Coordinates of C-alpha atoms in Angstrom, one line a residue:
X1 CA -39.8 20.3 -74.7
X2 CA -42.2 18.7 -77.0
X3 CA -42.8 18.1 -80.7
X4 CA -46.4 19.4 -80.5
X5 CA -45.5 22.9 -81.8
X6 CA -44.4 21.4 -85.1
X7 CA -46.4 22.5 -88.1
X8 CA -46.6 19.8 -90.8
X9 CA -48.7 21.9 -93.2
X10 CA -46.0 24.3 -94.3
X11 CA -43.3 23.3 -96.7
X12 CA -39.8 24.5 -96.0
X13 CA -37.8 24.9 -99.2
X14 CA -35.1 22.2 -99.3
X15 CA -32.5 24.7 -100.4
X16 CA -33.2 26.8 -97.4
X17 CA -33.0 23.8 -95.1
X18 CA -29.6 22.7 -96.6
X19 CA -28.2 26.2 -96.6
X20 CA -29.2 26.4 -92.9
X21 CA -27.6 23.1 -92.0
X22 CA -24.4 23.8 -94.0
X23 CA -24.0 27.2 -92.4
X24 CA -24.7 25.7 -88.9
X25 CA -22.0 23.1 -89.4
X26 CA -19.5 25.6 -90.8
X27 CA -20.2 28.0 -87.9
X28 CA -19.8 25.3 -85.3
X29 CA -16.6 24.0 -86.9
X30 CA -15.2 27.6 -87.0
X31 CA -16.2 28.2 -83.3
X32 CA -14.6 25.0 -82.1
X33 CA -11.5 25.4 -84.3
X34 CA -10.8 28.8 -82.6
X35 CA -11.6 27.4 -79.2
X36 CA -9.3 24.4 -79.7
X37 CA -6.4 26.5 -81.0
X38 CA -6.7 28.9 -78.0
X39 CA -7.0 26.1 -75.5
X40 CA -4.1 24.2 -77.0
X41 CA -2.0 27.3 -76.8
X42 CA -3.0 27.8 -73.1
X43 CA -1.7 24.3 -72.4
X44 CA 1.8 25.5 -73.3
X45 CA 3.0 22.1 -74.5
X46 CA 5.1 21.4 -77.6
X47 CA 4.3 18.4 -79.8
X48 CA 1.3 16.2 -80.1
X49 CA 0.6 13.7 -77.4
X50 CA -2.6 11.8 -76.7
X51 CA -3.0 13.5 -73.3
X52 CA -2.6 17.0 -74.8
X53 CA -5.2 16.3 -77.5
X54 CA -7.6 14.7 -75.0
X55 CA -7.4 17.7 -72.6
X56 CA -7.7 20.2 -75.3
X57 CA -10.6 18.4 -76.9
X58 CA -12.4 17.9 -73.6
X59 CA -12.0 21.6 -72.8
X60 CA -13.2 22.5 -76.3
X61 CA -16.3 20.3 -75.8
X62 CA -17.0 22.2 -72.5
X63 CA -17.1 25.4 -74.5
X64 CA -20.5 24.2 -75.8
X65 CA -22.0 25.5 -72.5
X66 CA -21.4 29.1 -73.6
X67 CA -23.4 28.7 -76.8
X68 CA -26.3 26.4 -75.6
X69 CA -28.6 29.4 -75.9
X70 CA -28.4 28.9 -79.7
X71 CA -30.4 25.7 -79.6
X72 CA -33.4 27.4 -81.3
X73 CA -31.2 27.9 -84.4
X74 CA -31.7 24.2 -85.1
X75 CA -35.3 25.0 -86.0
X76 CA -34.8 28.3 -87.7
X77 CA -36.3 27.3 -91.1
X78 CA -39.4 25.9 -89.3
X79 CA -39.7 29.0 -87.1
X80 CA -39.7 31.3 -90.2
X81 CA -41.6 29.2 -92.8
X82 CA -43.9 27.2 -90.4
X83 CA -44.8 29.8 -87.8
X84 CA -43.7 33.5 -88.4
X85 CA -44.7 33.8 -92.1
X86 CA -48.1 32.0 -91.7
X87 CA -49.0 34.1 -88.6
X88 CA -48.0 37.3 -90.4
X89 CA -50.1 36.4 -93.5
X90 CA -53.1 35.6 -91.3
X91 CA -52.8 39.0 -89.6
X92 CA -52.8 40.7 -93.0
X93 CA -55.9 38.8 -94.1
X94 CA -54.1 36.4 -96.4
X95 CA -54.0 32.6 -96.7
X96 CA -51.6 31.2 -94.2
X97 CA -50.2 28.7 -96.7
X98 CA -49.7 30.7 -99.9
X99 CA -50.4 34.3 -99.1
X100 CA -53.5 34.6 -101.4
X101 CA -55.6 37.7 -100.4
X102 CA -58.6 36.4 -98.4
X103 CA -59.9 39.6 -96.9
X104 CA -63.3 39.0 -98.5
X105 CA -63.9 35.5 -97.3
X106 CA -62.6 33.1 -94.7
X107 CA -63.4 29.9 -96.5
X108 CA -61.0 27.5 -98.1
X109 CA -58.2 29.2 -100.1
X110 CA -58.9 29.0 -103.9
X111 CA -55.1 28.9 -104.5
X112 CA -53.8 26.2 -102.2
X113 CA -57.0 24.7 -100.7
X114 CA -55.9 25.3 -97.1
X115 CA -58.4 26.3 -94.5
X116 CA -58.2 26.9 -90.8
X117 CA -56.3 29.0 -88.4
X118 CA -52.6 29.8 -88.6
X119 CA -50.2 27.6 -86.5
X120 CA -49.5 28.6 -82.9
X121 CA -46.3 29.9 -81.7
X122 CA -43.1 27.9 -82.1
X123 CA -42.1 25.7 -79.1
X124 CA -38.7 24.3 -78.3
X125 CA -38.6 20.6 -79.1
X126 CA -36.2 17.7 -78.7
X127 CA -35.8 17.8 -82.5
X128 CA -34.2 21.3 -82.2
X129 CA -31.9 20.1 -79.4
X130 CA -31.0 17.0 -81.4
X131 CA -30.1 19.1 -84.5
X132 CA -28.1 21.5 -82.3
X133 CA -26.3 18.5 -80.7
X134 CA -25.4 17.0 -84.0
X135 CA -24.0 20.3 -85.3
X136 CA -22.0 20.7 -82.1
X137 CA -20.6 17.1 -82.4
X138 CA -19.6 17.7 -86.0
X139 CA -18.1 21.1 -84.9
X140 CA -16.1 19.5 -82.1
X141 CA -14.7 16.6 -84.2
X142 CA -13.8 18.7 -87.2
X143 CA -12.9 21.9 -85.3
X144 CA -10.5 20.0 -83.0
X145 CA -9.0 18.0 -85.9
X146 CA -8.4 21.2 -87.9
X147 CA -7.1 22.9 -84.7
X148 CA -4.6 20.1 -84.1
X149 CA -3.5 20.2 -87.7
X150 CA -3.0 24.0 -87.5
X151 CA -1.0 23.7 -84.3
X152 CA 1.1 21.0 -85.9
X153 CA 1.8 23.4 -88.9
X154 CA 2.6 26.2 -86.5
X155 CA 5.1 24.1 -84.6
X156 CA 6.7 22.9 -87.8
X157 CA 7.1 26.5 -89.0
X158 CA 8.6 27.4 -85.6
X159 CA 11.1 24.5 -85.9
X160 CA 12.1 25.7 -89.4
X161 CA 12.6 29.3 -88.1
X162 CA 14.6 28.1 -85.1
X163 CA 16.9 26.0 -87.3
X164 CA 17.4 28.9 -89.7
X165 CA 18.4 31.1 -86.8
X166 CA 20.8 28.4 -85.5
X167 CA 22.4 28.1 -88.9
X168 CA 23.1 31.8 -89.2

C-alpha cells in the first residue's frame, strides 16, 4: 500500500467528506453494537463483571475480521472526486478538474486553468487503512459501551418483570 495514487489536484467538498466520516462512524457503531449484544447474550451470564465485559469486547473486536474488505470505504470521497469523476470527464472530452467542454482543444482549461492527463486509478493506501482503523476503534468503543448499557437495561426490565410475577 502506498500514498502514490493520491490525487492532490481535485478538491473534495468538505460536506461530502464529513458526511462520509459521520456515516462511517455511525455504521461501525451500529455494527459493533449488534455484535456486542449478540456476543453478550451468547455468554449467558447475568450482571456486569469485568471479565464478562472484557470477553464480550474482545470477541466484538475480533468481528472486525469479517468486515476488513470494507477498507477502501475509508477513501470513498477521494475515489469518486479524485479519480472516477476526472477519468470520466477526460473520456468525454472535458476538463478533468471542472468538466468544461474541451473537445476542440487539449490546451490549458480556460475555466480552471488545469492541464494534463487525468489521474491514474485509485490505489489502496495506508491512509485508507488508518481511516478504517479509526472508524473501527470508535465503533468498538461506543458500540460495546452502548451494548453494555442496553444489556443492563434489559436485565433491569427482567428483574422488574420477575418481581411483578413473584408479587402476584
